[in-house]
GROMACS .gro file of C-alpha atoms in nm:
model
  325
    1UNK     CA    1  -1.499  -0.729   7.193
    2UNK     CA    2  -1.640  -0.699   7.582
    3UNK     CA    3  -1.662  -1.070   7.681
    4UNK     CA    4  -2.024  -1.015   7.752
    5UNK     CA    5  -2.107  -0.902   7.426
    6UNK     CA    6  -1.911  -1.254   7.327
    7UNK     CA    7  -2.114  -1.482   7.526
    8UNK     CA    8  -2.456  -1.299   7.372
    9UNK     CA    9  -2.308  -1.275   7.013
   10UNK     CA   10  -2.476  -1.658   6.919
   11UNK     CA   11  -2.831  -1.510   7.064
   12UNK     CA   12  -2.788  -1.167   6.950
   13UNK     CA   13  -3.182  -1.204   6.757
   14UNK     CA   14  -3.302  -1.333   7.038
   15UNK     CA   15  -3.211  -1.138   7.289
   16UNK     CA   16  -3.321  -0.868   7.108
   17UNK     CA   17  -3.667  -0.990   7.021
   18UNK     CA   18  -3.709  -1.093   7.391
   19UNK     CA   19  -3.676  -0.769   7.513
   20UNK     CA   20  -3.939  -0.641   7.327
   21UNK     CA   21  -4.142  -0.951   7.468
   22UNK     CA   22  -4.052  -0.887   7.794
   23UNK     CA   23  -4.169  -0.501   7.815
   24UNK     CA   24  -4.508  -0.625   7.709
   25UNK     CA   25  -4.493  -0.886   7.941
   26UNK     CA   26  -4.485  -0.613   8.251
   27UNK     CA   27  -4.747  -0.405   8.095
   28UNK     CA   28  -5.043  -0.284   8.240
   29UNK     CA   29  -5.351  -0.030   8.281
   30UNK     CA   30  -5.257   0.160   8.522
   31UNK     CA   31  -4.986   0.488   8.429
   32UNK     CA   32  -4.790   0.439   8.710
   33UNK     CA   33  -4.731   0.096   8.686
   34UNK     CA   34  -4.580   0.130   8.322
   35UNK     CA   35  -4.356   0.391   8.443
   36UNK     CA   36  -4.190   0.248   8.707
   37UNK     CA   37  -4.159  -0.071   8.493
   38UNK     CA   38  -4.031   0.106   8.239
   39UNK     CA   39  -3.789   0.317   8.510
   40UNK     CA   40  -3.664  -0.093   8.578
   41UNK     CA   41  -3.608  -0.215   8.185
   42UNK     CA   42  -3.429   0.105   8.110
   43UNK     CA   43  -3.227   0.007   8.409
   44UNK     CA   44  -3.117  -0.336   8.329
   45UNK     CA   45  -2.789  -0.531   8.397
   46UNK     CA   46  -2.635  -0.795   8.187
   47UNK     CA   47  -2.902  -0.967   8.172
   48UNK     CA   48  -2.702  -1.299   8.244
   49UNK     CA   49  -3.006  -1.471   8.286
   50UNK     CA   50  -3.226  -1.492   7.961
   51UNK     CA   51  -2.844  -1.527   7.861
   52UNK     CA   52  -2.845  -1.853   7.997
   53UNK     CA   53  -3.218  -1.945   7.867
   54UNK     CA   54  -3.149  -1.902   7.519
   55UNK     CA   55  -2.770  -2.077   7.508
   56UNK     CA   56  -2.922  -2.389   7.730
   57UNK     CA   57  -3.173  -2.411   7.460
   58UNK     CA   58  -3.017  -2.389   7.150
   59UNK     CA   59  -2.722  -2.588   7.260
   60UNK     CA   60  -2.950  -2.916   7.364
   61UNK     CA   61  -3.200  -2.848   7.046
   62UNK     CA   62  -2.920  -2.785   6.788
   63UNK     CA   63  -3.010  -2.444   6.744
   64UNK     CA   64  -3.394  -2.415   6.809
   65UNK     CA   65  -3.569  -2.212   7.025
   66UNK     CA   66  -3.983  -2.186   7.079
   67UNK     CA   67  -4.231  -1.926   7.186
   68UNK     CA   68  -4.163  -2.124   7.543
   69UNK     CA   69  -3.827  -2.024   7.547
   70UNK     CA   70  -3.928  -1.707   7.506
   71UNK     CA   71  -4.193  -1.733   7.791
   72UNK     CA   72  -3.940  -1.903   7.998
   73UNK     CA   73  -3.723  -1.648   8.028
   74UNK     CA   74  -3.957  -1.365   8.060
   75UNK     CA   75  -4.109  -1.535   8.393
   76UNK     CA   76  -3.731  -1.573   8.507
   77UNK     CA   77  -3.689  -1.214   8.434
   78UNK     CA   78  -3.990  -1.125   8.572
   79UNK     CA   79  -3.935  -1.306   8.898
   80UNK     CA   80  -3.595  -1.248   8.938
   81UNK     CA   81  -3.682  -0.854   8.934
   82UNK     CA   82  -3.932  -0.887   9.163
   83UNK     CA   83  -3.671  -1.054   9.396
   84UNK     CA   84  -3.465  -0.738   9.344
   85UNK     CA   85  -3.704  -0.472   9.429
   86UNK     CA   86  -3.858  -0.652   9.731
   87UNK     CA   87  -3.463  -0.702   9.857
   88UNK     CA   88  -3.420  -0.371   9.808
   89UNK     CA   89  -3.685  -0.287  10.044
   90UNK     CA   90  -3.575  -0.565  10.298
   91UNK     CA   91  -3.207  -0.445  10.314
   92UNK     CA   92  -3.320  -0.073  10.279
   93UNK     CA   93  -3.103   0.009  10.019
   94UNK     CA   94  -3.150   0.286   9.806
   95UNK     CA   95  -2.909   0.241   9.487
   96UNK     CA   96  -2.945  -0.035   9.252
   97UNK     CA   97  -2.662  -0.058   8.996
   98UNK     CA   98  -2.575   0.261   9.042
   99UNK     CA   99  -2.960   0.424   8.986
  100UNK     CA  100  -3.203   0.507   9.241
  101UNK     CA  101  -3.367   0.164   9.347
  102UNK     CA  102  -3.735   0.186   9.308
  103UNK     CA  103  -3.836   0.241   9.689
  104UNK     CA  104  -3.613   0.527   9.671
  105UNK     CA  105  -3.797   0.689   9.430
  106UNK     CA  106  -4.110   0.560   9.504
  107UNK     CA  107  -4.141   0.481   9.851
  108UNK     CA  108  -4.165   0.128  10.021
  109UNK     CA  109  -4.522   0.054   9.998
  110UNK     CA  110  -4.525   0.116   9.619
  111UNK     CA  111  -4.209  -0.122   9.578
  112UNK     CA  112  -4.336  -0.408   9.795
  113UNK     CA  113  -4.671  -0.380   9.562
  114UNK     CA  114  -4.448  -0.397   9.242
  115UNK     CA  115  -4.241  -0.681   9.337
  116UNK     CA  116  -4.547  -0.851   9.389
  117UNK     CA  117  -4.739  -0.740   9.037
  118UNK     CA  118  -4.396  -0.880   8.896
  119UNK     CA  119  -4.414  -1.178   9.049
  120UNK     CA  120  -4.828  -1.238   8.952
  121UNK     CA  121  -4.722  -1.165   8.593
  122UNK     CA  122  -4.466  -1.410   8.603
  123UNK     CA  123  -4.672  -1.720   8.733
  124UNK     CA  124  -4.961  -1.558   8.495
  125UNK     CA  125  -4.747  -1.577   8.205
  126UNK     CA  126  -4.678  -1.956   8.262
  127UNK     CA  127  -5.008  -2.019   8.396
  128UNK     CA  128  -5.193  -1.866   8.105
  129UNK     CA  129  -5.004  -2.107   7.824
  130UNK     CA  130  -4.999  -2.417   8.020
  131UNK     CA  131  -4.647  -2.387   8.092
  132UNK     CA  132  -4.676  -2.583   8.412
  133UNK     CA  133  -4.348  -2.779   8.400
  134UNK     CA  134  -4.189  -2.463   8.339
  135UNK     CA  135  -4.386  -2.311   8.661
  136UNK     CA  136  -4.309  -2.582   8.865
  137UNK     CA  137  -3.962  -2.517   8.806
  138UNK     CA  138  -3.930  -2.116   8.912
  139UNK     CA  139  -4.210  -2.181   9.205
  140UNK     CA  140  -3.902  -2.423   9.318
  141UNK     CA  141  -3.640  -2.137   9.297
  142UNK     CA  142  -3.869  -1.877   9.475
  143UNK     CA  143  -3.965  -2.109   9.775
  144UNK     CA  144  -3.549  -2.199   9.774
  145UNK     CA  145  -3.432  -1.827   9.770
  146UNK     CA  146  -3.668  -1.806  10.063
  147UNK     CA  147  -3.566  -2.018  10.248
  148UNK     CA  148  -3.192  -1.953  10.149
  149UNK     CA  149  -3.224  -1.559  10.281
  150UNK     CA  150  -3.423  -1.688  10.605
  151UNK     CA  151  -3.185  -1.959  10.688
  152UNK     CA  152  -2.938  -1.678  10.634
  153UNK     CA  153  -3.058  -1.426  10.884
  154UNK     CA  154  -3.118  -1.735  11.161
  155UNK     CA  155  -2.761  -1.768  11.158
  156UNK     CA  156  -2.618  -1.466  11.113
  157UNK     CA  157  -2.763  -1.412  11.453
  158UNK     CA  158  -2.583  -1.705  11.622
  159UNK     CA  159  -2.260  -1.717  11.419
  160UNK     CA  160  -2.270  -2.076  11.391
  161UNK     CA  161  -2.244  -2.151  11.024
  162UNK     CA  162  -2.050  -2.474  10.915
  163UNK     CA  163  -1.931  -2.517  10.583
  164UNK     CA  164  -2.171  -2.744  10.501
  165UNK     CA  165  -2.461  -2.510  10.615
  166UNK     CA  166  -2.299  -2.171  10.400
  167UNK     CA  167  -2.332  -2.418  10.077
  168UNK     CA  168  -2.645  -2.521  10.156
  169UNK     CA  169  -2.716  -2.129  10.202
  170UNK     CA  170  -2.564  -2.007   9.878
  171UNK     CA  171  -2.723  -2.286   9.707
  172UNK     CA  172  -3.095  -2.210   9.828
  173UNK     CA  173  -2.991  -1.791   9.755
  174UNK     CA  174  -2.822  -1.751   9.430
  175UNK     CA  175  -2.727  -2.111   9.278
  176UNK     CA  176  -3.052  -2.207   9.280
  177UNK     CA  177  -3.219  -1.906   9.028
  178UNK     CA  178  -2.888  -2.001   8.757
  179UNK     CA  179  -3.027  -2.351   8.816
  180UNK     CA  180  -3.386  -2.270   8.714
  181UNK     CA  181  -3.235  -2.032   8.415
  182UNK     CA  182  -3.122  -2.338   8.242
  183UNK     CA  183  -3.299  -2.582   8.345
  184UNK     CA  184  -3.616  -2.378   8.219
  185UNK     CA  185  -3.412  -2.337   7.880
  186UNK     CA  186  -3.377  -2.669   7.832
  187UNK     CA  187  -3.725  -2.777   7.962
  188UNK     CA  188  -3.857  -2.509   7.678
  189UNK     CA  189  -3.717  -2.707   7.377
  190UNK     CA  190  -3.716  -3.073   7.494
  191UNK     CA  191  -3.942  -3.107   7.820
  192UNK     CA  192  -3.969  -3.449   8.026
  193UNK     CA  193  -3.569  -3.495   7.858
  194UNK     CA  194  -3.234  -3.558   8.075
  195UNK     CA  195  -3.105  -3.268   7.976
  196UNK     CA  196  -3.362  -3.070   8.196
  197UNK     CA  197  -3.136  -3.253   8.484
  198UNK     CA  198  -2.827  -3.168   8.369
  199UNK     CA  199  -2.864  -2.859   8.288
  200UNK     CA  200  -3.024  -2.765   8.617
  201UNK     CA  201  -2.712  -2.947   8.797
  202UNK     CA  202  -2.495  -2.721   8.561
  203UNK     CA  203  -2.661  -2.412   8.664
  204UNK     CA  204  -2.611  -2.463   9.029
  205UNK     CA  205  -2.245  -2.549   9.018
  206UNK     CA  206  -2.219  -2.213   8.800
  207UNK     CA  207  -2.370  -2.017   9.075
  208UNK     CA  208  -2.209  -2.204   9.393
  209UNK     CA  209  -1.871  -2.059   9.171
  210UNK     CA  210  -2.109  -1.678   9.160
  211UNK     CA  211  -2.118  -1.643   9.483
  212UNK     CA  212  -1.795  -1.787   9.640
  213UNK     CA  213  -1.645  -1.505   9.372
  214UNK     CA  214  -1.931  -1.240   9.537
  215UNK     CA  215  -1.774  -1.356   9.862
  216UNK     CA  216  -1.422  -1.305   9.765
  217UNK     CA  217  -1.455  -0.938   9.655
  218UNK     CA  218  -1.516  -0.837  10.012
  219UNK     CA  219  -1.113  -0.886  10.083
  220UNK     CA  220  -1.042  -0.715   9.779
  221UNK     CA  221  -0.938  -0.344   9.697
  222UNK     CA  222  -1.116  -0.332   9.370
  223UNK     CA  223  -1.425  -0.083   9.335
  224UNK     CA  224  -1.661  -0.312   9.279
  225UNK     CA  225  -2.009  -0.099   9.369
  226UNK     CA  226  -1.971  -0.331   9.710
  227UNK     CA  227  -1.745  -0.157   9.961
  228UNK     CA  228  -1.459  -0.366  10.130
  229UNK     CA  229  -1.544  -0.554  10.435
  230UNK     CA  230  -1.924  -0.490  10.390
  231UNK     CA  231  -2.014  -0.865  10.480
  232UNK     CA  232  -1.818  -0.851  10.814
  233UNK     CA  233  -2.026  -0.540  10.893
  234UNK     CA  234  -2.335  -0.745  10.819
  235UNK     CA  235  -2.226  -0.969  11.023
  236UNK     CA  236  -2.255  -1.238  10.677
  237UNK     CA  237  -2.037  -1.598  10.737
  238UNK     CA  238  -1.888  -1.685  10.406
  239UNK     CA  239  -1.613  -1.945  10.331
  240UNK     CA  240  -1.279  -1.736  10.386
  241UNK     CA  241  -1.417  -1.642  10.712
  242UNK     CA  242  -1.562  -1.997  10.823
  243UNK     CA  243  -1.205  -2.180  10.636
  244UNK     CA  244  -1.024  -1.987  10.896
  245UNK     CA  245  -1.272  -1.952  11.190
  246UNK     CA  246  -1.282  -2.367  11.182
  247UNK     CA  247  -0.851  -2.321  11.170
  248UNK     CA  248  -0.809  -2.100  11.422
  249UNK     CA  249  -0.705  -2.118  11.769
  250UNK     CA  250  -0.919  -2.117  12.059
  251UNK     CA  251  -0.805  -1.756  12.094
  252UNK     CA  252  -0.809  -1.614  11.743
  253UNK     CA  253  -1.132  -1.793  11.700
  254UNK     CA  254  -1.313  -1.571  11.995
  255UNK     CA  255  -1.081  -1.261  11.897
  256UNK     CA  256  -1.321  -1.313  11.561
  257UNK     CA  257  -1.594  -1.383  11.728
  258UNK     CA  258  -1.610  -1.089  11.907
  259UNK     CA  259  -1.507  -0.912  11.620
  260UNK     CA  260  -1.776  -0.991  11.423
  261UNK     CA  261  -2.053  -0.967  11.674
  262UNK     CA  262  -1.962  -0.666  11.888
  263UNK     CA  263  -1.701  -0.444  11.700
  264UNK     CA  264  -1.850  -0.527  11.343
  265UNK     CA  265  -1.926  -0.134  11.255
  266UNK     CA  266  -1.532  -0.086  11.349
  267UNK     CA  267  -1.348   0.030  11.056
  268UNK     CA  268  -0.989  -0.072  11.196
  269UNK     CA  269  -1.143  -0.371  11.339
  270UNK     CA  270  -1.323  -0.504  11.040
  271UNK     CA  271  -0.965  -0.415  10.833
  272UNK     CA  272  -0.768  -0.635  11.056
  273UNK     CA  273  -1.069  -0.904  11.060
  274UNK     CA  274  -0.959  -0.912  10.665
  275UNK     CA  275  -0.586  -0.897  10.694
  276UNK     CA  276  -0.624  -1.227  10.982
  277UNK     CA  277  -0.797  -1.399  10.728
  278UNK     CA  278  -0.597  -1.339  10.428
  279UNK     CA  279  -0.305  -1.436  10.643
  280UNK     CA  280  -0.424  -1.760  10.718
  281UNK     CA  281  -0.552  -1.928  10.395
  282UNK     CA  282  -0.909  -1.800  10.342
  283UNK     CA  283  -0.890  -1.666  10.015
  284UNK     CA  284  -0.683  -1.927   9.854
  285UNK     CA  285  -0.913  -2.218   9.993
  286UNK     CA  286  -1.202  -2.003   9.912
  287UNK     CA  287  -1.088  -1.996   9.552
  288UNK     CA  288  -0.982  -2.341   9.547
  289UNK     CA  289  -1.339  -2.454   9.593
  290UNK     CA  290  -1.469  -2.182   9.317
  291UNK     CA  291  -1.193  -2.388   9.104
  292UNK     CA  292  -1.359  -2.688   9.185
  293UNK     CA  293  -1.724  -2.583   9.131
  294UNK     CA  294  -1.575  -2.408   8.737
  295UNK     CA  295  -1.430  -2.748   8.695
  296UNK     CA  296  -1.770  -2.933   8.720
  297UNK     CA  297  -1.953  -2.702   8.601
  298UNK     CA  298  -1.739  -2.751   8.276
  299UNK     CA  299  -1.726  -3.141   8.300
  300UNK     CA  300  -2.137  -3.151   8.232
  301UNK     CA  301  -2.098  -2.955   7.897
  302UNK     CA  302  -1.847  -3.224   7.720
  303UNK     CA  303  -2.141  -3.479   7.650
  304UNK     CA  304  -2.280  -3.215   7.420
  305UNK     CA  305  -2.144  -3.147   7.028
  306UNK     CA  306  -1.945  -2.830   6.962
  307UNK     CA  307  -2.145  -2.566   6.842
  308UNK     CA  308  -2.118  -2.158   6.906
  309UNK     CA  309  -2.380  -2.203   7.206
  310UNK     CA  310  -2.179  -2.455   7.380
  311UNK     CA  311  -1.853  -2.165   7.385
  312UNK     CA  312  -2.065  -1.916   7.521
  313UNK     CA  313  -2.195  -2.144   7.785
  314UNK     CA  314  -1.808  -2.207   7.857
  315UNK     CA  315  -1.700  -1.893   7.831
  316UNK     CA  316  -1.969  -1.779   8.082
  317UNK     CA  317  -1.829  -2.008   8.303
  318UNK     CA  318  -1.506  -1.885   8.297
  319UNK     CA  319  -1.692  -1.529   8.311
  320UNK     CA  320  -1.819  -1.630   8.676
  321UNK     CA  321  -1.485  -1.691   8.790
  322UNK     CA  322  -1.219  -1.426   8.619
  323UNK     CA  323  -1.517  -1.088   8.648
  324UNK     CA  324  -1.399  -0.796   8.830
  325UNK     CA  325  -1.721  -0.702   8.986
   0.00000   0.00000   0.00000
């Protein structure tokens, strides 16, 4: 069995009966509307992320779920797809797991007004069954991916990212929307508890390790959907590069430099960028700190009894870390 398929088997029911929730959570009046949201559904990934919803709640509510859980993670859904669309407009990108993304097919202006019908259905959704707590939570992880992708682009343009500052990046861009996943799953089932807490700390360790391993696959020869080296071109600072760029001689560290900022769109450049790298440390301390973000992650599960949610919440874990793409 696909390890995915695994991690979902405990919430097999519910997954299933929140997808049906979910489509009528996007729909609307107007014909073109449903079929571009419809274009999106059929279009879906793992969905990792009601994934986490459902396992955070049953595992801290011995089993239970609630109509909020349900809620919950259609607004994460909702949002997170949103996110996706209007990136896809930002970065100009015209695939989206291997389909046409929707501003390819439909043009900018219509994706930019999607994203944002996604988004209003999402804060509706909440706001329409007093779910403010559970608001409060995603309005959080929208203002932080903000800010995360903004503080991004500021210093992409100056190269001066400390190791301190890329955490504080990933955090704010990808850690912070697996934080809200279960901290929203665990808020649905026993609001105002500790466990909304911990389970928001959990998340965010899980996706510092996401994106470390997003990170890594740019030095790797796997085909991933994400070509080699694609960060570099982007001029992106992630840990292997800043591990070695904070190592490096006063030499090496303007050969990279200057690399990165003027001969970023050179193939043979870029390669040998990688290969320096590689050579001195950046992957393994890259992975060392994934390691160390698992190993956390792991630690906050142990105060809660066995159960078949609990080993698909580990096993997603280890799912962040050992994935090929």
């Amino acid at each position: 069995m696909k390890i995915v398929e695994q991690i979902k088997q405990p919430i097999a029911y519910e997954m299933d009966l929140f997808e049906q929730k979910f489509l009528l959570s996007m729909a609307s009046k107007v014909a073109l509307l449903n079929r571009i949201t419809t274009y999106i559904v059929n279009r879906k990934g793992k969905q990792m992320r009601p994934m986490f919803v459902f396992l955070v709640a049953k595992m801290v509510s011995n089993g239970e779920v609630s109509e909020r859980t349900y809620r919950g993670a259609s607004v994460i859904e909702l949002i997170h797809t949103a996110t996706l669309v209007h990136d896809d407009v930002v970065d100009d990108s015209n695939r989206r797991r291997g389909f046409f993304s929707v501003n390819a097919l439909w043009k900018n202006k219509i994706a930019v007004l999607i994203g944002d019908y996604l988004l209003s259905k999402g804060l509706l959704l909440s706001i329409d069954n007093n779910d403010f707590d559970l608001l409060k939570i995603i309005s959080i992880a929208v203002r932080e991916m903000s800010e995360g992708e903004l503080l991004q682009i500021e210093k992409a343009r100056k190269l001066d990212i400390t190791e301190a500052i890329y955490y504080e990046i990933i955090r704010q861009k990808t850690a912070t929307l697996i934080a809200a996943c279960c901290s929203l799953g665990a808020a649905s089932v026993k609001p105002e508890s500790d466990h909304v807490e911990t389970m928001r700390k959990f998340g965010e360790l899980i996706g510092m390790a996401f994106q470390i391993k997003d990170d890594l696959f740019d030095y790797g020869d796997a085909q991933i959907g994400k070509p080699t080296g694609i960060d570099i071109k982007e001029q992106k600072m992630t840990l292997p590069l800043i591990y070695v760029l904070n190592q490096a001689s006063e030499k090496d560290k303007n050969w990279l430099i200057n690399s990165i900022k003027n001969h970023n769109k050179d193939s043979k450049r870029v390669k040998e960028v990688i290969a320096f790298v590689k050579d001195n440390g950046g992957l393994d301390y890259a992975i060392n700190k994934m390691n160390l973000f698992q190993e956390e992650a792991l630690k906050l599960l142990e105060v809660y009894p066995e159960s078949d949610y609990k080993k698909s919440l580990e096993l997603m874990v280890n799912y962040v870390i050992d994935r090929k793409k």
